[in-house]
Short mmCIF file of C-alpha atoms in Angstrom, two decimals:
data_model
loop_
_atom_site.label_atom_id
_atom_site.label_comp_id
_atom_site.label_asym_id
_atom_site.label_seq_id
_atom_site.Cartn_x
_atom_site.Cartn_y
_atom_site.Cartn_z
CA MET A 4 116.34 94.09 40.13
CA PHE A 5 113.64 93.41 37.16
CA TYR A 6 116.10 92.83 34.30
CA ASP A 7 114.57 89.04 34.00
CA LEU A 8 111.31 90.66 33.78
CA SER A 9 109.63 91.73 30.16
CA GLY A 10 107.99 95.04 29.45
CA PHE A 11 104.59 93.09 29.92
CA ASP A 12 105.70 91.79 33.24
CA VAL A 13 106.43 95.63 34.47
CA VAL A 14 103.53 97.33 32.75
CA SER A 15 100.95 94.83 34.54
CA ILE A 16 102.62 95.19 37.65
CA VAL A 17 102.69 98.77 37.52
CA LEU A 18 99.02 99.02 36.26
CA VAL A 19 97.52 96.92 39.21
CA LEU A 20 99.49 99.41 41.55
CA LEU A 21 97.66 101.98 39.78
CA VAL A 22 94.29 100.58 39.98
CA ILE A 23 94.86 99.88 43.66
CA LEU A 24 95.73 103.65 44.13
CA THR A 25 93.04 104.87 42.18
CA LEU A 26 90.41 102.99 44.25
CA PHE A 27 91.78 103.82 47.27
CA ALA A 28 91.94 107.70 46.18
CA GLY A 29 88.05 107.57 44.59
CA VAL A 30 86.49 105.54 47.78
CA LYS A 31 86.00 108.31 50.48
CA THR A 32 84.03 107.24 53.92
CA VAL A 33 82.92 110.26 55.36
CA PRO A 34 82.03 109.69 59.04
CA GLN A 35 78.78 110.58 60.79
CA GLY A 36 78.49 114.28 61.89
CA TYR A 37 81.06 115.62 59.12
CA ASN A 38 80.31 116.85 55.47
CA TRP A 39 83.07 117.13 53.12
CA THR A 40 83.05 119.27 50.44
CA ILE A 41 84.81 117.92 47.09
CA GLU A 42 86.68 120.57 44.71
CA ARG A 43 87.19 119.91 41.08
CA PHE A 44 90.09 121.40 39.81
CA GLY A 45 90.23 123.56 42.90
CA LYS A 46 86.29 124.67 42.26
CA PHE A 47 83.67 123.67 44.36
CA THR A 48 81.07 121.06 43.04
CA ARG A 49 79.38 118.96 45.43
CA THR A 50 79.28 117.91 49.20
CA LEU A 51 79.89 114.66 50.55
CA SER A 52 77.32 113.26 53.18
CA PRO A 53 78.23 110.43 55.67
CA GLY A 54 78.85 107.26 54.71
CA LEU A 55 80.74 105.57 51.88
CA ASN A 56 81.52 107.93 48.89
CA LEU A 57 83.00 107.91 45.44
CA ILE A 58 84.51 110.70 44.07
CA ILE A 59 86.65 110.63 40.74
CA PRO A 60 90.16 110.57 40.91
CA TYR A 61 92.73 112.98 39.69
CA PHE A 62 90.04 115.45 38.86
CA ASP A 63 88.12 115.91 42.54
CA ARG A 64 89.85 116.26 45.69
CA VAL A 65 88.19 116.65 49.04
CA GLY A 66 88.50 120.51 50.11
CA ARG A 67 87.36 120.94 53.60
CA LYS A 68 86.02 118.32 56.09
CA MET A 69 83.34 120.30 57.89
CA ASN A 70 82.10 119.27 61.38
CA VAL A 71 78.45 119.17 61.10
CA MET A 72 77.52 118.69 64.86
CA GLU A 73 76.66 121.20 67.08
CA GLN A 74 80.09 122.85 68.48
CA VAL A 75 80.77 125.08 71.37
CA ILE A 76 83.14 127.79 71.54
CA GLU A 77 84.55 129.90 74.72
CA ILE A 78 84.19 133.47 74.01
CA PRO A 79 87.26 134.60 75.50
CA GLN A 80 87.05 137.25 78.59
CA GLN A 81 87.31 140.93 77.87
CA GLU A 82 86.29 144.50 79.60
CA VAL A 83 83.10 146.28 78.89
CA ILE A 84 82.01 149.49 80.06
CA THR A 85 78.55 149.69 80.71
CA LYS A 86 76.05 152.83 80.36
CA ASP A 87 76.98 154.03 83.77
CA ASN A 88 80.87 153.75 83.20
CA ALA A 89 81.69 150.91 85.43
CA THR A 90 84.06 148.49 83.66
CA VAL A 91 83.08 144.55 83.94
CA THR A 92 85.03 141.56 83.13
CA VAL A 93 82.78 139.24 80.77
CA ASP A 94 83.38 135.82 79.12
CA GLY A 95 80.99 133.71 77.70
CA VAL A 96 80.15 130.40 75.38
CA ALA A 97 78.25 130.20 71.88
CA PHE A 98 77.02 127.22 70.36
CA TYR A 99 76.59 126.87 66.79
CA GLN A 100 75.94 124.32 63.94
CA VAL A 101 76.73 123.98 60.37
CA PHE A 102 73.80 123.79 58.17
CA ASP A 103 75.36 124.52 54.94
CA ALA A 104 79.18 122.63 54.69
CA ALA A 105 79.56 124.66 51.55
CA LYS A 106 78.97 128.07 52.67
CA ALA A 107 80.77 127.60 55.73
CA SER A 108 83.76 126.27 54.29
CA TYR A 109 83.80 128.76 51.47
CA GLU A 110 82.21 132.26 52.11
CA VAL A 111 84.01 132.84 55.54
CA ASP A 112 87.53 132.30 56.49
CA ASN A 113 88.22 131.14 59.78
CA LEU A 114 84.77 130.11 60.95
CA GLN A 115 85.37 130.10 64.43
CA GLN A 116 87.33 133.52 64.85
CA ALA A 117 84.44 135.24 62.88
CA ILE A 118 81.78 133.92 65.32
CA ILE A 119 84.08 134.69 68.31
CA VAL A 120 84.80 138.22 67.19
CA LEU A 121 81.13 139.31 66.02
CA THR A 122 80.17 137.80 69.66
CA MET A 123 82.45 139.93 71.46
CA THR A 124 81.73 143.03 69.76
CA ASN A 125 77.95 142.59 70.13
CA ILE A 126 78.38 142.02 73.70
CA ARG A 127 80.12 145.07 74.20
CA SER A 128 77.18 146.74 72.15
CA VAL A 129 74.67 145.22 73.95
CA MET A 130 76.06 145.76 77.38
CA GLY A 131 77.04 149.41 76.40
CA SER A 132 73.77 150.07 76.27
CA MET A 133 72.41 149.20 79.53
CA ASP A 134 73.33 149.77 83.62
CA LEU A 135 75.59 147.94 85.35
CA ASP A 136 72.56 146.53 87.76
CA GLN A 137 70.64 145.69 84.37
CA VAL A 138 73.70 144.13 83.15
CA LEU A 139 73.79 142.15 86.33
CA SER A 140 70.43 141.02 86.43
CA HIS A 141 68.96 140.87 83.07
CA ARG A 142 71.37 137.94 81.49
CA ASP A 143 68.41 136.42 79.65
CA GLU A 144 67.55 139.65 77.91
CA ILE A 145 71.33 139.91 77.03
CA ASN A 146 71.50 136.48 75.59
CA GLU A 147 67.88 136.95 73.63
CA ARG A 148 69.43 140.12 71.88
CA LEU A 149 72.81 138.74 71.17
CA LEU A 150 71.58 135.25 69.96
CA ARG A 151 69.32 137.67 67.67
CA VAL A 152 72.00 139.84 66.31
CA VAL A 153 74.46 137.26 65.56
CA ASP A 154 72.47 134.83 64.68
CA ALA A 155 71.03 137.15 61.76
CA ALA A 156 74.73 138.06 61.51
CA VAL A 157 75.83 134.57 60.55
CA SER A 158 73.10 133.27 58.45
CA PRO A 159 75.13 134.07 55.03
CA TRP A 160 77.85 131.65 56.25
CA GLY A 161 75.49 128.84 56.04
CA ILE A 162 75.72 128.28 60.08
CA LYS A 163 72.94 128.90 63.12
CA VAL A 164 73.91 130.13 66.39
CA ASN A 165 71.66 128.20 68.44
CA ARG A 166 72.69 129.81 72.19
CA ILE A 167 74.86 132.69 73.25
CA GLU A 168 75.53 132.44 77.31
CA ILE A 169 77.14 135.04 79.19
CA LYS A 170 79.23 133.06 81.85
CA ASP A 171 80.76 135.28 84.17
CA ILE A 172 80.05 139.08 84.53
CA VAL A 173 82.93 140.32 87.23
CA PRO A 174 82.77 144.12 88.19
CA PRO A 175 85.84 145.58 89.94
CA ASN A 176 86.57 144.64 93.65
CA ASP A 177 85.90 148.21 94.89
CA LEU A 178 82.31 148.35 93.12
CA VAL A 179 81.83 144.59 94.58
CA GLU A 180 82.74 145.65 98.05
CA ALA A 181 80.49 148.54 97.61
CA MET A 182 77.24 146.49 96.53
CA GLY A 183 78.17 144.38 99.39
CA ARG A 184 77.91 147.13 101.77
CA GLN A 185 74.93 148.73 99.99
CA MET A 186 72.87 145.37 100.10
CA LYS A 187 73.82 145.17 103.55
CA ALA A 188 72.40 148.60 104.27
CA GLU A 189 69.41 147.70 102.76
CA ARG A 190 68.78 144.82 105.31
CA VAL A 191 69.80 146.84 108.25
CA LYS A 192 67.13 149.48 106.94
CA ARG A 193 64.42 146.48 106.52
CA ALA A 194 65.11 145.37 109.96
CA ASP A 195 64.61 148.60 111.56
CA ILE A 196 61.60 149.28 109.66
CA LEU A 197 60.48 146.12 110.52
CA GLN A 198 61.33 146.86 114.02
CA ALA A 199 59.79 149.82 113.99
CA GLU A 200 56.44 148.62 112.78
CA GLY A 201 56.35 145.76 114.94
CA GLN A 202 56.82 148.27 118.08
CA ARG A 203 53.90 150.67 116.47
CA GLN A 204 51.62 147.64 115.85
CA SER A 205 52.04 146.60 119.53
CA GLU A 206 51.65 149.85 121.03
CA ILE A 207 48.68 149.97 118.60
CA LEU A 208 46.79 147.00 120.04
CA ARG A 209 47.60 147.85 123.39
CA ALA A 210 46.19 150.94 123.50
CA GLU A 211 43.08 149.06 121.41
CA GLY A 212 43.00 146.52 124.51
CA ALA A 213 43.11 149.33 126.69
CA LYS A 214 40.52 151.36 125.31
CA GLN A 215 38.24 147.95 124.85
CA ALA A 216 38.63 147.21 128.64
CA GLN A 217 37.83 150.58 129.55
CA ILE A 218 34.77 150.52 127.55
CA LEU A 219 33.72 146.79 128.83
CA GLN A 220 34.02 148.19 132.21
CA ALA A 221 32.12 151.43 131.67
CA GLU A 222 29.55 149.29 129.93
CA GLY A 223 29.24 146.72 132.94
CA ARG A 224 28.84 149.91 134.98
CA ARG A 225 25.98 151.63 133.11
CA GLU A 226 24.65 147.78 132.75
CA ALA A 227 24.51 147.71 136.76
CA ALA A 228 23.25 151.19 137.09
CA PHE A 229 20.41 150.45 134.82
CA ARG A 230 19.56 147.36 136.45
CA ASP A 231 20.02 148.87 140.05
CA ALA A 232 17.56 151.57 138.90
CA GLU A 233 15.28 149.12 137.41
CA ALA A 234 15.31 146.89 140.74
CA ARG A 235 14.43 150.39 142.96
CA GLU A 236 11.74 151.56 140.49
CA ARG A 237 10.13 147.59 140.49
CA SER A 238 10.04 148.03 144.26
CA ALA A 239 8.58 151.39 144.52
CA GLU A 240 6.37 149.95 142.25
CA ALA A 241 5.59 146.87 144.05
CA GLU A 242 5.56 149.18 147.49
CA ALA A 243 2.98 151.60 145.74
CA ARG A 244 1.23 148.67 144.41
CA ALA A 245 0.80 147.27 147.76
CA THR A 246 -0.13 150.43 149.38
CA GLN A 247 -2.67 151.04 146.48
CA MET A 248 -4.00 147.30 147.50
CA VAL A 249 -3.93 148.22 151.11
CA SER A 250 -5.91 151.37 150.46
CA GLU A 251 -7.89 149.71 147.99
CA ALA A 252 -8.97 146.89 150.28
CA ILE A 253 -9.42 149.56 153.52
CA GLY A 254 -11.70 151.46 151.01
CA LYS A 255 -14.01 148.49 150.32
CA GLY A 256 -13.77 147.05 153.74
CA ASP A 257 -13.44 148.68 157.19
CA VAL A 258 -10.86 150.79 159.38
CA ALA A 259 -11.59 148.32 161.88
CA ALA A 260 -9.68 145.48 159.89
CA LEU A 261 -6.55 147.61 159.72
CA ASN A 262 -6.98 147.95 163.42
CA TYR A 263 -6.95 144.42 163.54
CA PHE A 264 -3.63 143.78 161.95
CA ILE A 265 -2.17 146.33 163.96
CA ALA A 266 -3.39 144.74 167.23
CA ASP A 267 -2.27 141.43 166.25
CA LYS A 268 1.41 142.91 165.26
CA TYR A 269 1.67 144.49 168.71
CA ILE A 270 0.33 141.55 170.77
CA LYS A 271 3.06 139.43 169.16
CA ALA A 272 5.48 142.06 169.77
CA PHE A 273 4.80 142.46 173.50
CA GLY A 274 4.87 138.44 173.68
CA GLN A 275 8.44 138.52 172.09
CA LEU A 276 8.91 141.52 174.80
CA ALA A 277 7.95 139.22 177.47
CA GLU A 278 9.92 136.08 176.58
CA SER A 279 13.05 138.64 176.48
CA PRO A 280 15.30 137.42 179.26
CA ASN A 281 16.94 140.73 180.45
CA GLN A 282 14.03 142.85 180.59
CA LYS A 283 10.55 142.92 182.24
CA VAL A 284 9.45 146.42 183.04
CA ILE A 285 8.59 148.12 179.33
CA MET A 286 7.51 151.66 179.16
CA LEU A 287 4.52 152.37 177.01
CA PRO A 288 3.85 155.68 175.43
CA VAL A 289 0.62 157.01 176.32
CA GLU A 290 -0.55 156.62 172.40
CA ALA A 291 -0.11 152.73 172.96
CA MET A 292 -2.65 152.65 175.31
CA SER A 293 -5.27 154.18 172.76
CA MET A 294 -3.81 151.52 169.99
CA LEU A 295 -5.20 148.96 172.67
CA GLY A 296 -8.34 150.21 172.07
CA SER A 297 -8.29 149.24 168.46
CA LEU A 298 -8.64 145.49 169.64
CA ALA A 299 -12.18 146.42 169.81
CA GLY A 300 -12.30 146.46 166.19
CA ILE A 301 -11.57 142.61 166.08
CA GLY A 302 -14.89 141.71 167.55
CA GLU A 303 -16.54 143.90 164.69
CA ILE A 304 -14.58 142.11 162.05
CA ALA A 305 -15.50 139.05 163.35
CA LYS A 306 -19.13 140.21 163.11
CA ALA A 307 -18.61 141.18 159.55
CA THR A 308 -16.77 138.21 158.69
CA PHE A 309 -18.97 135.36 160.37
CA GLY A 310 -22.12 136.98 159.94
CA GLU A 311 -24.83 137.89 162.44
CA SER A 312 -25.97 134.33 162.07
CA ALA A 313 -22.80 133.19 163.44
CA ALA A 314 -22.62 135.56 166.04
CA SER A 315 -26.19 134.56 167.44
CA ALA A 316 -25.42 130.84 167.25
CA GLN A 317 -22.80 131.75 168.99
CA ALA A 318 -24.98 133.48 171.98
CA ALA A 319 -27.63 130.88 171.56
CA ARG A 320 -24.77 128.22 172.23
CA ARG A 321 -23.47 129.98 175.54
CA GLY A 322 -25.91 131.77 176.15
CA SER A 323 -24.05 135.36 176.50
CA VAL A 324 -21.90 137.20 174.40
CA PRO A 325 -18.59 136.89 175.87
CA PRO A 326 -17.51 140.72 176.58
CA THR A 327 -14.29 141.72 174.70
CA THR A 328 -12.20 143.20 177.13
CA PRO A 329 -8.72 144.89 176.42
CA VAL A 330 -5.70 142.75 177.16
CA PRO A 331 -3.84 143.84 179.86
CA PRO A 332 0.03 144.06 178.98
CA ALA A 333 2.03 141.47 180.30
CA ARG A 334 3.87 142.30 182.98
CA MET B 1136 111.65 90.20 43.81
CA THR B 1137 111.38 88.30 40.50
CA ALA B 1138 111.05 85.85 43.10
CA ILE B 1139 108.30 86.84 45.24
CA LEU B 1140 106.36 87.49 41.79
CA THR B 1141 107.04 84.14 40.42
CA ALA B 1142 106.38 82.46 43.30
CA LEU B 1143 102.77 83.99 43.67
CA GLY B 1144 100.64 80.83 44.22
CA ALA B 1145 96.90 80.14 44.85
CA TRP B 1146 97.61 79.63 48.84
CA ASN B 1147 99.45 82.83 48.91
CA TRP B 1148 96.65 84.81 47.07
CA LEU B 1149 94.19 83.03 49.70
CA ILE B 1150 96.52 84.23 52.94
CA PHE B 1151 96.75 87.96 51.38
CA GLY B 1152 93.37 88.10 50.98
CA LEU B 1153 92.44 86.95 54.46
CA VAL B 1154 95.00 89.27 55.87
CA LEU B 1155 93.44 92.28 53.94
CA MET B 1156 90.48 91.37 55.24
CA ALA B 1157 91.81 91.22 58.89
CA LEU B 1158 93.39 94.86 58.60
CA GLU B 1159 90.09 96.29 57.00
CA LEU B 1160 88.85 95.44 60.67
CA LEU B 1161 91.56 97.36 62.61
CA ALA B 1162 91.28 100.38 59.86
CA PRO B 1163 87.51 100.61 58.87
CA GLY B 1164 86.17 102.05 55.86
CA VAL B 1165 89.60 101.96 53.71
CA PHE B 1166 88.22 99.45 51.04
CA LEU B 1167 90.75 96.67 52.12
CA PHE B 1168 87.87 94.18 52.27
CA TRP B 1169 87.11 94.46 48.50
CA LEU B 1170 90.66 93.87 47.74
CA GLY B 1171 90.86 91.09 49.89
CA LEU B 1172 87.88 89.56 48.53
CA ALA B 1173 89.48 90.18 44.93
CA ALA B 1174 92.54 88.70 46.22
CA LEU B 1175 90.48 85.55 47.44
CA LEU B 1176 89.02 85.13 44.54
CA VAL B 1177 92.06 85.37 42.43
CA GLY B 1178 93.55 82.64 44.80
CA VAL B 1179 90.45 80.01 44.06
CA LEU B 1180 90.81 80.61 40.25
CA ALA B 1181 94.49 80.21 40.71
CA LEU B 1182 93.75 76.94 42.55
CA LEU B 1183 91.31 75.62 39.48
CA LEU B 1184 93.05 76.92 36.53
CA GLU B 1185 97.02 77.82 37.22
CA PRO B 1186 97.50 80.81 35.08
CA GLY B 1187 100.53 82.91 35.01
CA TRP B 1188 101.59 85.31 37.68
CA GLN B 1189 101.03 88.11 35.29
CA LEU B 1190 97.62 86.95 34.46
CA GLN B 1191 97.34 86.73 38.26
CA ILE B 1192 98.20 90.44 39.25
CA LEU B 1193 95.63 91.46 36.26
CA LEU B 1194 92.62 89.31 37.72
CA PHE B 1195 93.58 91.06 40.83
CA GLY B 1196 93.22 94.36 39.43
CA LEU B 1197 90.32 94.11 37.39
CA PHE B 1198 88.48 92.37 40.26
CA ALA B 1199 89.50 95.13 42.59
CA ALA B 1200 87.57 97.60 39.96
CA ALA B 1201 84.75 95.36 39.47
CA ALA B 1202 84.14 95.28 43.20
CA VAL B 1203 83.15 99.41 43.20
CA PRO B 1204 79.65 98.95 41.47
CA LEU B 1205 79.08 96.12 43.95
CA TRP B 1206 80.51 98.01 46.91
CA ARG B 1207 78.16 100.58 45.82
CA ARG B 1208 75.24 99.11 45.71
CA MET B 1209 75.93 97.86 48.96
CA ALA B 1210 76.90 101.32 50.56
CA ARG B 1211 73.52 102.75 49.25
CA GLY B 1212 71.24 99.76 50.91
CA GLY B 1213 73.37 100.62 54.03
CA ASP B 1214 72.08 104.21 53.66
CA VAL B 1215 68.78 102.91 53.55
CA GLU B 1216 68.92 101.27 56.61
CA VAL B 1217 70.59 104.35 58.39
CA HIS B 1218 67.59 106.20 57.57
CA ALA B 1219 65.28 104.18 58.46
CA THR B 1220 66.76 104.08 61.96
CA ASN B 1221 67.23 107.76 62.47
CA PRO B 1222 66.61 109.58 58.99
CA TYR B 1223 67.56 113.15 60.87
CA LEU B 1224 70.69 112.71 62.47
CA ASN B 1225 72.83 115.73 61.65
CA ARG B 1226 69.90 116.88 59.27
CA ARG B 1227 68.08 119.23 62.12
CA THR B 1228 66.19 121.28 59.77
CA ASP B 1229 64.53 118.60 57.39
CA ALA B 1230 63.35 117.32 60.95
CA LEU B 1231 61.28 120.48 61.11
CA VAL B 1232 59.67 120.72 58.10
CA GLY B 1233 55.73 119.89 58.66
CA ARG B 1234 55.71 121.23 62.40
CA GLU B 1235 53.68 124.55 63.27
CA PHE B 1236 55.05 127.34 65.52
CA THR B 1237 53.62 130.27 66.43
CA LEU B 1238 55.42 133.63 64.91
CA GLU B 1239 57.22 135.47 67.49
CA LYS B 1240 58.04 138.35 65.53
CA PRO B 1241 55.81 139.18 62.21
CA ILE B 1242 57.17 138.46 58.93
CA GLU B 1243 58.39 141.79 57.29
CA GLY B 1244 60.29 142.07 54.03
CA GLY B 1245 60.24 138.48 53.92
CA VAL B 1246 61.89 137.46 57.50
CA GLY B 1247 60.48 136.88 60.83
CA MET B 1248 61.23 134.91 63.65
CA VAL B 1249 59.70 131.67 65.70
CA ARG B 1250 60.98 130.21 68.76
CA ILE B 1251 61.88 126.66 68.32
CA ASP B 1252 63.51 124.81 71.14
CA ASP B 1253 64.73 127.22 73.24
CA THR B 1254 66.26 129.03 70.42
CA VAL B 1255 65.25 131.53 67.56
CA TRP B 1256 64.96 130.84 64.22
CA ARG B 1257 64.48 133.04 61.16
CA VAL B 1258 61.90 131.94 58.75
CA PHE B 1259 61.32 133.46 55.62
CA GLY B 1260 58.17 133.47 53.71
CA PRO B 1261 54.97 135.72 52.98
CA ASP B 1262 54.26 138.87 55.21
CA THR B 1263 52.38 137.83 58.43
CA PRO B 1264 51.47 139.32 61.50
CA ALA B 1265 52.88 138.17 65.11
CA GLY B 1266 51.25 135.52 66.69
CA GLN B 1267 50.02 133.27 63.51
CA ARG B 1268 50.34 130.02 63.44
CA VAL B 1269 52.96 128.78 60.46
CA ARG B 1270 54.33 125.29 59.12
CA ILE B 1271 57.54 125.07 58.30
CA VAL B 1272 57.25 123.94 54.37
CA ALA B 1273 60.75 123.83 53.43
CA ALA B 1274 64.38 123.64 54.88
CA ASP B 1275 67.27 124.28 52.97
CA GLY B 1276 70.48 124.34 54.95
CA ALA B 1277 69.82 126.92 58.15
CA LYS B 1278 66.91 128.46 56.10
CA LEU B 1279 63.52 127.77 57.25
CA THR B 1280 60.44 128.84 54.64
CA VAL B 1281 57.11 128.99 56.42
CA ALA B 1282 53.51 129.16 55.34
CA ALA B 1283 50.62 130.73 57.60
CA LEU B 1284 48.21 128.13 58.22
#
């Protein structure tokens, strides 16, 4: 094959091939998101960051290609016994990121497995210290506690756990059913209480209303009575005043004035009797006759009122004073 | 085989160089581009000087080796460019340096806790009471060093 080539020819060919292979071995392009560790004769020396890197072939070789992006691991399902002896099935997720590729490569063997196991055991310890109700309602607290413990535990490995989230917490079926019944009972109880409360309130309100109505009625009656009494008082007062004024007037004036009034009314009454169509016979009591005598008082009033001068003037005009005669009763 | 070697001509070198460059596009980052450049250079020299095929091959090896320092300079330039656009890609802790936070747990025995972006970070530094504002002064991997303000 190469029988017609000299030694120099072959050496030059091999040398060029070796150069090219060496170049290929020494040039390392690390993609973004990864850090590669370099081992010189099996001992870690440095970390290659993303981009083009040169290593010395024959001495150096790439050890681990460590992913430095944030990664998510599924935490597999496991059964956890809570403080009140309920067995629940729990799974979750953990997010972690490698910050120190060398530590993550060489401080721990099988990093993901280590994180998973660590998280699982801590889920057990955290949930084992809580009641079932707490476990179901305090997920944030569980996540927080897990994160603190696990993050502190993994820090020697040059990684950071950013989040641990409990995904599903599944209590056994009979427990779920019991919880359902409990909730239903709770709601029914609340409904009953609310109804009773409503009834109580409405009864109270009705009674209050009735009471108010009665009070108002009584007040109305009281007010009316007061007003009635007042009216009676007022009329009595007026009567008294009137009587007083009359008696005063009588006191000041003459009995004859009274007689005049009475006679006046009397005559008017007679006039009315005379006009009435059905009865023309009038029985007069004896005293009525004497009442008529009071008519004589009229003249005297006239005298008192118009004075003597008027009376004399009249007398002068007519020559005589007309005699005051009792008016005969109408027949 | 010898026929191929003796037939190495300027045009074949040029074709070889272009093919290598094309392959670089299909498999990027494998240094083929530089080999392609070396082959083109050899092709141009062969056109001008017509050296023997052994010399051509040796020149090719020489150029390929010489491409390394050249390429490193370019790579570094590329690095600078990357750092300008997004200097903290995959270097989350370095991005935190200089920011200020409130201590959630006091630093006792050199280790405390702050809450950053909805996760907790262990921080290291001189003992400080909780609630104190601290500034992150250094980041080494996942280890943050703080100083009280």
